[in-house]
Short mmCIF file of C-alpha atoms in Angstrom, two decimals:
data_model
loop_
_atom_site.label_atom_id
_atom_site.label_comp_id
_atom_site.label_asym_id
_atom_site.label_seq_id
_atom_site.Cartn_x
_atom_site.Cartn_y
_atom_site.Cartn_z
CA MET A 406 68.00 188.41 112.98
CA THR A 407 71.20 190.48 110.74
CA THR A 408 73.82 188.98 113.90
CA VAL A 409 72.42 185.33 112.90
CA VAL A 410 73.04 186.04 109.27
CA SER A 411 76.33 187.53 110.03
CA HIS A 412 77.33 185.06 112.30
CA HIS A 413 77.11 182.01 109.56
CA VAL A 414 78.16 184.10 106.71
CA LEU A 415 81.09 185.00 108.42
CA ARG A 416 81.12 181.12 110.14
CA GLY A 417 81.27 179.80 106.41
CA LEU A 418 84.11 182.34 105.16
CA LYS A 419 86.13 180.81 108.64
CA ILE A 420 85.11 177.54 107.05
CA ALA A 421 85.79 177.94 103.67
CA GLY A 422 88.89 179.64 104.37
CA VAL A 423 90.35 177.00 106.28
CA GLY A 424 89.40 174.62 103.84
CA THR A 425 91.17 176.36 100.79
CA ALA A 426 94.38 176.76 102.65
CA LEU A 427 94.07 173.25 103.55
CA LEU A 428 93.86 172.14 99.62
CA MET A 429 97.04 175.04 99.22
CA ILE A 430 99.11 172.61 101.67
CA ALA A 431 98.48 169.57 100.79
CA PRO A 432 99.70 168.88 97.35
CA ALA A 433 102.78 170.75 99.01
CA ALA A 434 103.45 168.64 101.56
CA HIS A 435 102.95 165.20 99.48
CA ALA A 436 104.83 166.59 96.05
CA ASP A 437 108.31 164.89 95.87
CA PRO A 438 110.27 168.24 95.46
CA GLY A 439 113.33 166.30 93.15
CA ALA A 440 116.34 164.40 94.72
CA PHE A 441 118.70 167.22 93.29
CA ASN A 442 116.52 170.72 94.01
CA GLY A 443 119.27 173.09 96.21
CA TYR A 444 122.22 172.19 94.11
CA ALA A 445 121.93 173.90 91.03
CA GLY A 446 124.25 176.64 90.84
CA ARG A 447 128.20 177.93 91.15
CA TRP A 448 130.26 176.13 93.80
CA THR A 449 133.60 177.05 94.72
CA GLY A 450 135.88 176.33 97.63
CA ASN A 451 139.05 175.13 99.10
CA GLY A 452 139.96 171.41 100.88
CA THR A 453 142.81 168.88 100.33
CA ILE A 454 143.43 166.30 98.07
CA THR A 455 145.63 163.09 99.36
CA ILE A 456 148.25 161.13 96.75
CA ALA A 457 149.11 157.84 97.42
CA ASN A 458 153.65 158.10 97.85
CA ALA A 459 152.56 162.17 97.45
CA GLY A 460 151.06 163.59 100.27
CA THR A 461 148.51 165.88 101.36
CA GLU A 462 148.03 168.70 99.59
CA ARG A 463 146.06 172.01 99.27
CA ILE A 464 143.01 172.07 96.49
CA ARG A 465 140.87 174.26 94.60
CA CYS A 466 138.06 174.04 93.37
CA LYS A 467 134.80 175.40 90.61
CA GLY A 468 132.32 173.44 90.26
CA THR A 469 128.48 174.36 87.86
CA TYR A 470 125.48 171.91 88.94
CA ILE A 471 122.17 171.65 86.37
CA VAL A 472 119.41 170.43 87.68
CA ASN A 473 116.46 169.91 85.48
CA ASN A 474 112.65 171.14 86.24
CA SER A 475 111.96 167.86 88.35
CA GLY A 476 114.92 167.84 90.06
CA ASN A 477 115.68 164.57 89.59
CA THR A 478 118.71 164.83 87.06
CA LEU A 479 121.87 166.72 87.96
CA GLN A 480 124.28 167.33 85.89
CA LEU A 481 127.64 168.54 87.32
CA ALA A 482 130.75 169.87 86.41
CA LEU A 483 133.57 170.17 89.15
CA ARG A 484 137.25 170.77 88.30
CA CYS A 485 139.73 171.11 91.39
CA ALA A 486 143.40 171.52 91.56
CA SER A 487 146.60 171.76 93.34
CA ASP A 488 149.94 172.50 93.03
CA SER A 489 150.82 168.99 91.34
CA TYR A 490 147.49 167.19 90.37
CA ARG A 491 144.10 168.62 88.44
CA PHE A 492 140.71 167.21 87.71
CA ASP A 493 137.91 166.86 86.00
CA LEU A 494 134.92 165.81 86.74
CA ASN A 495 131.73 166.04 84.97
CA SER A 496 128.78 163.51 85.91
CA ASP A 497 125.22 163.00 84.84
CA VAL A 498 122.64 161.26 87.22
CA THR A 499 119.58 160.27 87.62
CA ALA A 500 117.63 159.31 91.44
CA TYR A 501 114.53 157.20 91.08
CA GLY A 502 113.23 157.83 94.60
CA GLU A 503 116.16 157.03 96.70
CA ASN A 504 117.90 155.69 94.37
CA LEU A 505 120.37 157.23 91.46
CA ASN A 506 122.31 156.00 88.21
CA GLY A 507 124.25 157.49 86.28
CA SER A 508 127.38 157.87 84.33
CA TRP A 509 130.76 160.07 85.14
CA THR A 510 134.24 160.97 82.71
CA GLU A 511 137.26 162.68 84.43
CA ALA A 512 138.41 164.65 81.12
CA SER A 513 142.27 165.15 81.71
CA ARG A 514 143.25 161.75 82.59
CA ASN A 515 139.80 160.25 79.71
CA VAL A 516 138.47 157.82 81.65
CA ASN A 517 134.86 156.96 82.55
CA GLY A 518 132.05 154.97 84.14
CA SER A 519 128.96 154.88 86.26
CA VAL A 520 127.62 156.01 89.28
CA SER A 521 125.30 153.93 91.47
CA GLY A 522 124.27 154.76 94.89
CA ARG A 523 121.34 156.58 97.27
CA VAL A 524 120.30 160.70 97.51
CA SER A 525 118.15 161.60 99.96
CA ALA A 526 117.24 165.37 101.36
CA GLY A 527 120.92 167.19 100.94
CA GLN A 528 123.09 164.00 101.07
CA VAL A 529 124.46 161.94 98.04
CA THR A 530 126.17 158.88 98.53
CA ALA A 531 127.78 157.30 95.61
CA LEU A 532 130.68 154.27 94.39
CA VAL A 533 131.79 155.68 91.13
CA GLN A 534 133.59 152.86 89.08
CA THR A 535 135.51 151.52 86.07
CA ASN A 536 137.72 149.09 84.94
CA GLY A 537 140.28 148.78 87.63
CA TYR A 538 138.70 151.72 89.72
CA ALA A 539 135.84 152.61 92.07
CA ALA A 540 135.70 155.81 94.73
CA ASN A 541 133.24 156.27 97.28
CA PHE A 542 132.16 159.44 96.97
CA SER A 543 129.59 161.74 99.05
CA ILE A 544 127.98 164.92 99.08
CA SER A 545 126.43 166.67 101.76
CA THR A 546 124.08 170.20 100.85
CA ARG A 547 122.91 172.21 103.87
CA GLY A 548 121.76 175.65 101.84
CA SER A 549 124.59 177.08 100.27
CA LYS A 550 127.04 175.37 101.98
CA GLN A 551 128.06 171.46 100.85
CA SER A 552 130.84 169.15 101.67
CA VAL A 553 131.93 166.62 98.82
CA HIS A 554 133.92 163.62 100.15
CA VAL A 555 136.12 161.10 98.08
CA THR A 556 137.96 158.13 99.49
CA SER A 557 139.71 155.39 97.45
CA LYS A 558 142.50 152.76 97.26
CA GLY A 559 144.04 154.39 93.76
CA ASP A 560 146.32 156.98 93.37
CA LEU A 561 144.07 159.39 94.25
CA ARG A 562 143.23 157.94 97.63
CA GLU A 563 140.99 161.18 99.74
CA VAL A 564 139.71 164.28 98.66
CA SER A 565 137.25 167.11 100.94
CA ILE A 566 136.12 170.07 99.67
CA SER A 567 134.24 172.67 101.08
CA LEU A 568 132.29 174.69 99.12
CA THR A 569 130.13 177.53 99.07
CA ARG A 570 127.55 178.27 95.97
CA GLY A 571 127.44 182.04 94.45
#
């Protein structure tokens, strides 16, 4: 009789344990972790900048990204400089599912505008625009590595930056 009771008790505990584990896993599997989780922190790196009628130069960058608790709002501050060019980009964007919207400013030229685009796991693709200017902007993040790429038809033709968090 002890063996039968022990077997039933042990079986009941196993089922309860599996049930508890499933309850703990289920919310994590269905929870939306936030579009910008994994972006927060300080980033530094190098890359190139191509300026119309001036060619391509090496560029050094520092960025700070702040993500809200839900992971759906990103405040970005990215400062870059080459020997002859500098930009100071600030952006505040919010993700609504896979879509994002927000604003940006470039302090050294005193311009600002809107940001719209899409966000998915580790990837942001956006259009930044203001009166008479538009640029395609992408960020790809994998762990502590990030690639930033900007293209436009204005004076600033292309920026490619590789950043590391730390």
